[in-house]
mmCIF file of C-alpha atoms in Angstrom:
data_model
loop_
_atom_site.group_PDB
_atom_site.id
_atom_site.type_symbol
_atom_site.label_atom_id
_atom_site.label_comp_id
_atom_site.label_asym_id
_atom_site.label_seq_id
_atom_site.Cartn_x
_atom_site.Cartn_y
_atom_site.Cartn_z
ATOM 1 C CA MET A 1201 115.762 87.762 99.996
ATOM 2 C CA VAL A 1202 113.119 85.816 98.092
ATOM 3 C CA ILE A 1203 109.413 86.605 97.861
ATOM 4 C CA ALA A 1204 107.343 83.426 97.855
ATOM 5 C CA ASP A 1205 103.712 82.391 97.548
ATOM 6 C CA MET A 1206 101.923 80.999 100.586
ATOM 7 C CA GLN A 1207 100.280 77.682 99.820
ATOM 8 C CA ILE A 1208 98.338 75.101 101.822
ATOM 9 C CA ARG A 1209 100.156 72.404 99.869
ATOM 10 C CA PRO A 1210 102.072 72.478 96.573
ATOM 11 C CA GLY A 1211 99.784 73.845 93.877
ATOM 12 C CA GLU A 1212 96.976 74.859 96.255
ATOM 13 C CA ALA A 1213 96.993 78.559 97.074
ATOM 14 C CA TRP A 1214 96.289 79.867 100.573
ATOM 15 C CA GLU A 1215 93.364 82.251 100.087
ATOM 16 C CA TYR A 1216 94.938 84.839 102.413
ATOM 17 C CA CYS A 1217 98.170 85.069 100.351
ATOM 18 C CA PRO A 1218 98.460 88.673 99.065
ATOM 19 C CA ARG A 1219 100.285 87.660 95.881
ATOM 20 C CA TYR A 1220 97.609 85.070 95.093
ATOM 21 C CA VAL A 1221 94.828 87.616 95.656
ATOM 22 C CA LEU A 1222 96.411 90.105 93.241
ATOM 23 C CA ARG A 1223 96.893 87.398 90.596
ATOM 24 C CA LYS A 1224 93.285 86.260 91.106
ATOM 25 C CA VAL A 1225 91.736 89.668 90.392
ATOM 26 C CA THR A 1226 94.111 90.467 87.518
ATOM 27 C CA LYS A 1227 93.053 87.164 85.925
ATOM 28 C CA VAL A 1228 89.426 88.315 86.093
ATOM 29 C CA LEU A 1229 90.419 91.593 84.440
ATOM 30 C CA LEU A 1230 92.234 89.705 81.684
ATOM 31 C CA ASP A 1231 89.588 87.004 81.174
ATOM 32 C CA GLU A 1232 86.622 89.390 81.032
ATOM 33 C CA PHE A 1233 88.145 92.425 79.301
ATOM 34 C CA ASN A 1234 91.443 91.209 77.783
ATOM 35 C CA VAL A 1235 93.205 93.985 79.729
ATOM 36 C CA THR A 1236 96.235 94.033 82.027
ATOM 37 C CA MET A 1237 97.279 96.781 84.437
ATOM 38 C CA LYS A 1238 100.755 98.258 84.802
ATOM 39 C CA ALA A 1239 101.914 100.157 87.874
ATOM 40 C CA GLY A 1240 104.779 102.465 88.765
ATOM 41 C CA PHE A 1241 105.385 103.466 92.392
ATOM 42 C CA GLU A 1242 106.916 106.634 93.796
ATOM 43 C CA ASN A 1243 108.663 105.879 97.105
ATOM 44 C CA GLU A 1244 108.850 108.832 99.483
ATOM 45 C CA PHE A 1245 110.867 108.306 102.661
ATOM 46 C CA TYR A 1246 112.783 110.151 105.344
ATOM 47 C CA LEU A 1247 116.426 109.604 106.214
ATOM 48 C CA ARG A 1248 117.145 110.120 109.902
ATOM 49 C CA ARG A 1249 120.345 110.021 111.938
ATOM 50 C CA LYS A 1250 120.772 109.182 115.597
ATOM 51 C CA LEU A 1251 121.467 111.975 118.042
ATOM 52 C CA VAL A 1252 122.332 111.116 121.654
ATOM 53 C CA SER A 1253 122.069 113.928 124.185
ATOM 54 C CA GLU A 1254 122.302 113.495 127.964
ATOM 55 C CA GLY A 1255 121.732 109.789 127.599
ATOM 56 C CA HIS A 1256 118.607 110.195 125.486
ATOM 57 C CA GLU A 1257 118.458 108.860 121.935
ATOM 58 C CA ARG A 1258 116.598 110.779 119.218
ATOM 59 C CA TRP A 1259 116.328 110.251 115.479
ATOM 60 C CA VAL A 1260 116.577 113.620 113.746
ATOM 61 C CA PRO A 1261 116.334 114.671 110.065
ATOM 62 C CA TYR A 1262 119.366 113.852 107.955
ATOM 63 C CA ASP A 1263 119.377 117.442 106.708
ATOM 64 C CA ASN A 1264 117.168 120.531 106.503
ATOM 65 C CA SER A 1265 117.386 121.345 102.804
ATOM 66 C CA SER A 1266 114.473 122.177 100.531
ATOM 67 C CA TYR A 1267 112.661 120.404 97.709
ATOM 68 C CA CYS A 1268 114.960 119.185 94.908
ATOM 69 C CA SER A 1269 117.933 120.766 96.679
ATOM 70 C CA THR A 1270 121.262 119.883 95.071
ATOM 71 C CA SER A 1271 123.044 120.186 98.420
ATOM 72 C CA SER A 1272 120.626 117.686 99.970
ATOM 73 C CA PHE A 1273 121.166 115.302 97.069
ATOM 74 C CA ASP A 1274 124.948 115.716 97.270
ATOM 75 C CA GLY A 1275 124.987 115.222 101.042
ATOM 76 C CA ALA A 1276 123.289 111.853 100.667
ATOM 77 C CA SER A 1277 124.975 110.940 97.371
ATOM 78 C CA SER A 1278 126.906 107.925 98.692
ATOM 79 C CA ILE A 1279 123.672 106.476 100.121
ATOM 80 C CA LEU A 1280 121.579 107.275 97.060
ATOM 81 C CA GLN A 1281 124.195 105.928 94.654
ATOM 82 C CA GLU A 1282 124.282 102.652 96.576
ATOM 83 C CA VAL A 1283 120.472 102.500 96.612
ATOM 84 C CA TYR A 1284 120.435 103.039 92.844
ATOM 85 C CA SER A 1285 123.132 100.407 92.202
ATOM 86 C CA SER A 1286 121.417 97.869 94.468
ATOM 87 C CA LEU A 1287 118.043 98.394 92.803
ATOM 88 C CA LYS A 1288 119.664 98.077 89.378
ATOM 89 C CA ALA A 1289 121.281 94.801 90.465
ATOM 90 C CA ALA A 1290 117.797 93.567 91.373
ATOM 91 C CA ASN A 1291 116.535 94.524 87.880
ATOM 92 C CA ILE A 1292 114.453 97.364 89.308
ATOM 93 C CA VAL A 1293 114.565 100.450 87.083
ATOM 94 C CA VAL A 1294 114.744 103.838 88.784
ATOM 95 C CA GLU A 1295 113.219 106.619 86.673
ATOM 96 C CA GLN A 1296 113.700 109.501 89.085
ATOM 97 C CA LEU A 1297 115.531 110.177 92.333
ATOM 98 C CA HIS A 1298 115.455 113.527 94.121
ATOM 99 C CA ALA A 1299 115.187 115.394 97.413
ATOM 100 C CA GLU A 1300 111.578 115.910 98.500
ATOM 101 C CA ALA A 1301 109.915 118.762 100.401
ATOM 102 C CA GLY A 1302 110.369 117.442 103.954
ATOM 103 C CA LYS A 1303 113.496 117.746 106.083
ATOM 104 C CA GLY A 1304 115.666 114.789 105.069
ATOM 105 C CA GLN A 1305 112.961 113.453 102.731
ATOM 106 C CA PHE A 1306 113.732 111.805 99.395
ATOM 107 C CA GLU A 1307 111.835 110.119 96.601
ATOM 108 C CA VAL A 1308 112.733 107.168 94.387
ATOM 109 C CA ALA A 1309 110.328 106.664 91.473
ATOM 110 C CA LEU A 1310 110.271 103.226 89.840
ATOM 111 C CA LYS A 1311 109.476 102.430 86.211
ATOM 112 C CA TYR A 1312 106.004 101.089 85.512
ATOM 113 C CA VAL A 1313 105.754 97.335 84.925
ATOM 114 C CA LEU A 1314 103.005 94.702 85.103
ATOM 115 C CA CYS A 1315 101.261 95.290 88.427
ATOM 116 C CA THR A 1316 102.091 91.874 89.901
ATOM 117 C CA LEU A 1317 105.797 92.543 89.321
ATOM 118 C CA ALA A 1318 105.445 96.162 90.483
ATOM 119 C CA ALA A 1319 104.143 94.977 93.858
ATOM 120 C CA ASP A 1320 107.086 92.592 94.278
ATOM 121 C CA ASN A 1321 109.514 95.319 93.195
ATOM 122 C CA LEU A 1322 108.093 97.741 95.750
ATOM 123 C CA ILE A 1323 108.762 95.268 98.570
ATOM 124 C CA TYR A 1324 112.332 94.760 97.351
ATOM 125 C CA ALA A 1325 112.844 98.522 96.944
ATOM 126 C CA ARG A 1326 111.706 99.298 100.490
ATOM 127 C CA GLU A 1327 113.981 96.602 101.909
ATOM 128 C CA ILE A 1328 116.954 97.756 99.840
ATOM 129 C CA ILE A 1329 116.516 101.410 100.827
ATOM 130 C CA LYS A 1330 116.180 100.512 104.514
ATOM 131 C CA SER A 1331 119.177 98.165 104.402
ATOM 132 C CA VAL A 1332 121.469 100.670 102.694
ATOM 133 C CA ALA A 1333 120.457 103.390 105.145
ATOM 134 C CA ARG A 1334 121.165 101.082 108.093
ATOM 135 C CA LYS A 1335 124.584 100.255 106.631
ATOM 136 C CA HIS A 1336 125.373 103.995 106.751
ATOM 137 C CA GLY A 1337 124.231 104.326 110.366
ATOM 138 C CA LEU A 1338 120.874 105.878 109.443
ATOM 139 C CA ILE A 1339 117.279 104.755 109.283
ATOM 140 C CA ALA A 1340 114.981 105.168 106.294
ATOM 141 C CA THR A 1341 111.320 105.378 107.228
ATOM 142 C CA PHE A 1342 108.333 105.182 104.895
ATOM 143 C CA LEU A 1343 105.900 106.045 107.698
ATOM 144 C CA PRO A 1344 103.172 108.309 106.253
ATOM 145 C CA LYS A 1345 103.540 111.041 108.884
ATOM 146 C CA PRO A 1346 106.630 110.628 111.079
ATOM 147 C CA ASP A 1347 106.517 114.306 112.058
ATOM 148 C CA LEU A 1348 103.128 115.991 112.410
ATOM 149 C CA ASN A 1349 104.787 119.341 111.636
ATOM 150 C CA ASP A 1350 106.395 118.261 108.367
ATOM 151 C CA ILE A 1351 105.299 116.924 104.985
ATOM 152 C CA GLY A 1352 103.971 113.358 104.846
ATOM 153 C CA SER A 1353 105.377 110.493 102.771
ATOM 154 C CA GLY A 1354 103.305 108.667 100.190
ATOM 155 C CA SER A 1355 103.734 105.693 97.944
ATOM 156 C CA HIS A 1356 101.866 107.244 95.024
ATOM 157 C CA VAL A 1357 101.136 104.766 92.267
ATOM 158 C CA HIS A 1358 100.670 105.488 88.555
ATOM 159 C CA LEU A 1359 98.402 103.010 86.769
ATOM 160 C CA SER A 1360 97.669 102.281 83.112
ATOM 161 C CA LEU A 1361 95.689 99.653 81.191
ATOM 162 C CA TRP A 1362 97.159 97.608 78.363
ATOM 163 C CA LYS A 1363 95.908 95.333 75.589
ATOM 164 C CA ASN A 1364 98.240 93.718 73.047
ATOM 165 C CA ASP A 1365 101.100 96.017 74.118
ATOM 166 C CA GLN A 1366 98.944 99.100 73.526
ATOM 167 C CA ASN A 1367 98.016 101.596 76.244
ATOM 168 C CA VAL A 1368 94.213 101.429 76.224
ATOM 169 C CA PHE A 1369 93.744 103.842 79.133
ATOM 170 C CA MET A 1370 94.678 106.665 76.766
ATOM 171 C CA GLY A 1371 92.013 108.168 74.541
ATOM 172 C CA SER A 1372 92.190 108.283 70.742
ATOM 173 C CA ASN A 1373 90.835 110.241 67.801
ATOM 174 C CA GLU A 1374 87.791 107.954 67.861
ATOM 175 C CA TYR A 1375 86.974 108.475 71.564
ATOM 176 C CA SER A 1376 88.387 110.699 74.257
ATOM 177 C CA HIS A 1377 86.794 111.712 77.561
ATOM 178 C CA TYR A 1378 89.180 114.248 79.094
ATOM 179 C CA GLY A 1379 91.960 112.320 77.332
ATOM 180 C CA MET A 1380 90.796 108.865 78.463
ATOM 181 C CA SER A 1381 89.422 105.966 76.459
ATOM 182 C CA ASN A 1382 86.008 104.531 77.283
ATOM 183 C CA VAL A 1383 87.733 101.609 79.028
ATOM 184 C CA GLY A 1384 89.963 104.024 80.920
ATOM 185 C CA GLU A 1385 87.089 106.187 82.109
ATOM 186 C CA GLN A 1386 84.995 103.213 83.268
ATOM 187 C CA PHE A 1387 87.928 101.665 85.124
ATOM 188 C CA LEU A 1388 88.799 104.960 86.829
ATOM 189 C CA ALA A 1389 85.117 105.524 87.643
ATOM 190 C CA GLY A 1390 85.105 102.194 89.484
ATOM 191 C CA VAL A 1391 88.152 103.255 91.497
ATOM 192 C CA TYR A 1392 86.500 106.613 92.230
ATOM 193 C CA HIS A 1393 83.292 104.906 93.392
ATOM 194 C CA HIS A 1394 85.106 102.476 95.722
ATOM 195 C CA LEU A 1395 87.921 104.785 96.903
ATOM 196 C CA PRO A 1396 86.700 105.090 100.543
ATOM 197 C CA SER A 1397 86.859 101.278 100.809
ATOM 198 C CA ILE A 1398 90.157 101.037 98.938
ATOM 199 C CA LEU A 1399 91.737 103.264 101.587
ATOM 200 C CA ALA A 1400 91.429 100.432 104.117
ATOM 201 C CA PHE A 1401 94.133 98.736 101.976
ATOM 202 C CA THR A 1402 96.163 101.665 100.657
ATOM 203 C CA ALA A 1403 96.101 103.812 103.832
ATOM 204 C CA PRO A 1404 95.911 101.002 106.379
ATOM 205 C CA HIS A 1405 97.306 102.561 109.557
ATOM 206 C CA PRO A 1406 95.908 105.173 111.961
ATOM 207 C CA ASN A 1407 98.978 107.290 111.115
ATOM 208 C CA SER A 1408 97.950 107.253 107.434
ATOM 209 C CA TYR A 1409 95.170 109.733 108.150
ATOM 210 C CA ASP A 1410 97.530 112.271 109.691
ATOM 211 C CA ARG A 1411 98.945 112.502 106.172
ATOM 212 C CA ILE A 1412 95.674 112.631 104.196
ATOM 213 C CA GLN A 1413 94.800 116.256 104.886
ATOM 214 C CA PRO A 1414 93.733 119.159 102.643
ATOM 215 C CA ASN A 1415 96.464 121.251 101.002
ATOM 216 C CA THR A 1416 99.189 118.621 101.442
ATOM 217 C CA TRP A 1417 99.206 116.921 97.978
ATOM 218 C CA SER A 1418 97.700 113.766 99.482
ATOM 219 C CA GLY A 1419 94.086 113.835 98.250
ATOM 220 C CA ALA A 1420 91.645 114.544 101.084
ATOM 221 C CA TYR A 1421 88.415 114.940 99.072
ATOM 222 C CA LEU A 1422 86.621 112.442 96.856
ATOM 223 C CA CYS A 1423 87.289 113.821 93.383
ATOM 224 C CA TRP A 1424 89.510 113.494 90.353
ATOM 225 C CA GLY A 1425 91.260 115.956 88.067
ATOM 226 C CA LYS A 1426 93.645 116.168 85.146
ATOM 227 C CA GLU A 1427 97.084 117.037 86.501
ATOM 228 C CA ASN A 1428 95.494 118.119 89.788
ATOM 229 C CA ARG A 1429 98.011 117.197 92.476
ATOM 230 C CA GLU A 1430 95.561 117.933 95.288
ATOM 231 C CA ALA A 1431 93.084 115.332 93.988
ATOM 232 C CA PRO A 1432 93.376 111.738 95.247
ATOM 233 C CA LEU A 1433 92.936 110.578 91.629
ATOM 234 C CA ARG A 1434 94.989 112.478 89.047
ATOM 235 C CA THR A 1435 95.048 111.733 85.336
ATOM 236 C CA ALA A 1436 98.519 112.418 83.997
ATOM 237 C CA CYS A 1437 99.937 113.735 80.737
ATOM 238 C CA PRO A 1438 103.710 113.152 80.996
ATOM 239 C CA PRO A 1439 106.236 114.427 78.422
ATOM 240 C CA GLY A 1440 105.730 112.816 75.025
ATOM 241 C CA VAL A 1441 101.963 112.388 75.413
ATOM 242 C CA PRO A 1442 99.719 114.723 73.343
ATOM 243 C CA LEU A 1443 98.417 117.539 75.547
ATOM 244 C CA ASP A 1444 94.791 116.584 74.964
ATOM 245 C CA MET A 1445 95.422 112.985 76.092
ATOM 246 C CA VAL A 1446 96.381 111.232 79.344
ATOM 247 C CA SER A 1447 98.437 108.049 79.585
ATOM 248 C CA ASN A 1448 97.794 106.962 83.165
ATOM 249 C CA PHE A 1449 96.215 107.918 86.444
ATOM 250 C CA GLU A 1450 97.817 108.396 89.828
ATOM 251 C CA ILE A 1451 96.430 107.431 93.218
ATOM 252 C CA LYS A 1452 97.756 109.755 95.902
ATOM 253 C CA SER A 1453 96.125 107.965 98.842
ATOM 254 C CA PHE A 1454 98.607 105.066 98.927
ATOM 255 C CA ASP A 1455 101.361 104.979 101.550
ATOM 256 C CA GLY A 1456 104.305 102.983 102.834
ATOM 257 C CA CYS A 1457 102.280 101.068 105.448
ATOM 258 C CA ALA A 1458 100.271 99.373 102.704
ATOM 259 C CA ASN A 1459 100.789 95.866 101.447
ATOM 260 C CA PRO A 1460 101.185 96.669 97.725
ATOM 261 C CA HIS A 1461 99.681 93.388 96.551
ATOM 262 C CA LEU A 1462 96.490 93.913 98.541
ATOM 263 C CA GLY A 1463 96.349 97.617 97.666
ATOM 264 C CA LEU A 1464 96.621 96.915 93.948
ATOM 265 C CA ALA A 1465 94.141 94.028 94.237
ATOM 266 C CA ALA A 1466 91.550 96.369 95.737
ATOM 267 C CA ILE A 1467 92.156 98.889 92.920
ATOM 268 C CA VAL A 1468 91.808 96.227 90.212
ATOM 269 C CA ALA A 1469 88.626 94.889 91.820
ATOM 270 C CA ALA A 1470 87.148 98.395 91.863
ATOM 271 C CA GLY A 1471 88.143 98.908 88.230
ATOM 272 C CA ILE A 1472 86.498 95.637 87.219
ATOM 273 C CA ASP A 1473 83.283 96.846 88.826
ATOM 274 C CA GLY A 1474 83.504 100.058 86.828
ATOM 275 C CA LEU A 1475 83.968 98.114 83.585
ATOM 276 C CA ARG A 1476 81.164 95.651 84.332
ATOM 277 C CA LYS A 1477 78.672 98.413 85.125
ATOM 278 C CA GLY A 1478 79.906 100.966 82.601
ATOM 279 C CA LEU A 1479 80.332 103.564 85.333
ATOM 280 C CA LYS A 1480 80.922 107.219 84.482
ATOM 281 C CA LEU A 1481 83.037 109.826 86.219
ATOM 282 C CA PRO A 1482 81.692 113.114 87.559
ATOM 283 C CA GLU A 1483 83.149 116.309 86.143
ATOM 284 C CA PRO A 1484 86.818 116.831 87.082
ATOM 285 C CA ILE A 1485 88.018 119.294 89.702
ATOM 286 C CA GLU A 1486 90.689 121.437 88.082
ATOM 287 C CA SER A 1487 91.754 123.513 91.111
ATOM 288 C CA ASN A 1488 92.241 122.992 94.836
ATOM 289 C CA PRO A 1489 89.466 120.649 96.080
ATOM 290 C CA ALA A 1490 89.517 122.454 99.431
ATOM 291 C CA ASP A 1491 87.927 125.410 97.619
ATOM 292 C CA TYR A 1492 84.908 123.153 97.000
ATOM 293 C CA ALA A 1493 84.781 121.729 100.514
ATOM 294 C CA THR A 1494 81.060 122.432 100.896
ATOM 295 C CA LYS A 1495 80.260 120.498 97.707
ATOM 296 C CA LEU A 1496 82.755 117.617 97.785
ATOM 297 C CA LYS A 1497 82.670 114.606 100.083
ATOM 298 C CA ARG A 1498 85.678 114.185 102.373
ATOM 299 C CA LEU A 1499 87.455 110.883 102.087
ATOM 300 C CA PRO A 1500 87.594 108.929 105.370
ATOM 301 C CA GLN A 1501 89.276 111.038 108.018
ATOM 302 C CA ASP A 1502 90.385 108.083 110.100
ATOM 303 C CA LEU A 1503 90.977 104.371 109.659
ATOM 304 C CA LEU A 1504 87.664 103.389 111.231
ATOM 305 C CA GLU A 1505 85.740 105.247 108.519
ATOM 306 C CA SER A 1506 87.679 103.343 105.828
ATOM 307 C CA VAL A 1507 87.048 100.041 107.577
ATOM 308 C CA GLU A 1508 83.327 100.764 107.789
ATOM 309 C CA SER A 1509 83.259 101.540 104.060
ATOM 310 C CA LEU A 1510 85.083 98.289 103.314
ATOM 311 C CA ALA A 1511 82.724 96.269 105.521
ATOM 312 C CA ALA A 1512 79.765 97.524 103.473
ATOM 313 C CA ASP A 1513 81.438 97.110 100.066
ATOM 314 C CA LYS A 1514 79.889 93.976 98.543
ATOM 315 C CA THR A 1515 81.894 94.224 95.328
ATOM 316 C CA LEU A 1516 85.277 94.032 97.068
ATOM 317 C CA HIS A 1517 83.976 91.190 99.252
ATOM 318 C CA GLU A 1518 82.990 89.287 96.119
ATOM 319 C CA LEU A 1519 86.149 89.840 94.081
ATOM 320 C CA ILE A 1520 88.775 89.734 96.825
ATOM 321 C CA GLY A 1521 87.104 87.168 99.073
ATOM 322 C CA ASP A 1522 84.990 87.329 102.218
ATOM 323 C CA LYS A 1523 87.545 85.574 104.415
ATOM 324 C CA LEU A 1524 90.391 87.917 103.517
ATOM 325 C CA ILE A 1525 88.203 91.011 103.884
ATOM 326 C CA THR A 1526 87.059 89.772 107.302
ATOM 327 C CA ALA A 1527 90.669 89.250 108.361
ATOM 328 C CA VAL A 1528 91.724 92.695 107.099
ATOM 329 C CA ILE A 1529 88.894 94.378 108.985
ATOM 330 C CA ALA A 1530 89.804 92.505 112.185
ATOM 331 C CA VAL A 1531 93.471 93.522 111.928
ATOM 332 C CA ARG A 1532 92.584 97.156 111.226
ATOM 333 C CA LYS A 1533 90.226 97.307 114.212
ATOM 334 C CA ALA A 1534 92.870 95.707 116.435
ATOM 335 C CA GLU A 1535 95.411 98.361 115.398
ATOM 336 C CA ILE A 1536 92.899 101.155 115.966
ATOM 337 C CA ASP A 1537 92.317 99.818 119.469
ATOM 338 C CA HIS A 1538 96.036 99.306 120.180
ATOM 339 C CA TYR A 1539 97.172 102.776 119.135
ATOM 340 C CA SER A 1540 94.260 104.519 120.816
ATOM 341 C CA LYS A 1541 95.248 102.867 124.116
ATOM 342 C CA ASN A 1542 99.013 103.209 123.586
ATOM 343 C CA PRO A 1543 99.728 106.614 122.010
ATOM 344 C CA GLY A 1544 103.408 106.260 122.909
ATOM 345 C CA ALA A 1545 103.654 103.341 120.482
ATOM 346 C CA PHE A 1546 103.573 105.786 117.560
ATOM 347 C CA GLY A 1547 107.180 106.699 118.371
ATOM 348 C CA ASP A 1548 108.385 103.217 117.379
ATOM 349 C CA LEU A 1549 106.709 103.248 113.981
ATOM 350 C CA ILE A 1550 109.682 104.867 112.214
ATOM 351 C CA HIS A 1551 111.543 101.606 112.862
ATOM 352 C CA ARG A 1552 108.680 99.346 111.727
ATOM 353 C CA TYR A 1553 107.848 101.210 108.536
#
């Protein structure tokens, strides 16, 4: 498998190419602010096995164990070991691998790298995980909500800003706003401001919004918080980072239906807007956002709301390109129409995603 650029002719990029779009906005970030962005994705997915009963085929959970269960990990060890070895052979570093909270759900967290490479690596990782599962007679699905009665799957992404090999998202003794640098706060404020529009890229399917619900660690309200796993934007203080600092931020509202290049491009574009305008963040939410439901704005509750936000977002039109935004909106509206008229089509999505 080889990931390639789409070009009109050699040396002339096709303006709809997702890889080109991500490179285009990261070049703006570098040229204007001398900053690059690194990204690390957490891949949540379900393993399912085929069960045939009375001539009917169903795909059922691989097991019914609980979060971080050793028995669940052991039961899938041959699959997970092969996934790990295959990713390693592709020079993709796995930082964490464990059983998740859903029935037959697992997570593979990848090491953060330059965001253009991270997007490529995510595509390879999804394909490798699916291929290994298929080899073992299973399917691996990254669908955000394959079972409305179980936990959803995300593709959470951790993001940091770098200049001359130094993490410049993190605050310092000279300046720290809730552990962030001035650059970090302004960038995150841009993402916060444009998040409803960004969701049209990072949560791009009608099924995505079955996952983005209160009290499900998916970020349903427009807010941010330090180590708040119910917020869509979480600043993180991992081991080794001083407790009064943060090294990166996580976006919860990113799932396995998203094109990672376009999703990251939208995030970078929003961050650039925050840096250009010197935007500031509101005060953080340190507890469950649902407790502040009367004060906080809900993020889009369906794909149409996200699409409408994107259509009105002049900044993303400018930085990403009118033609691509127009095409994205058309595709999203077509999928909204298709799945509203064909509810049975949702059953096939575990095979597509």
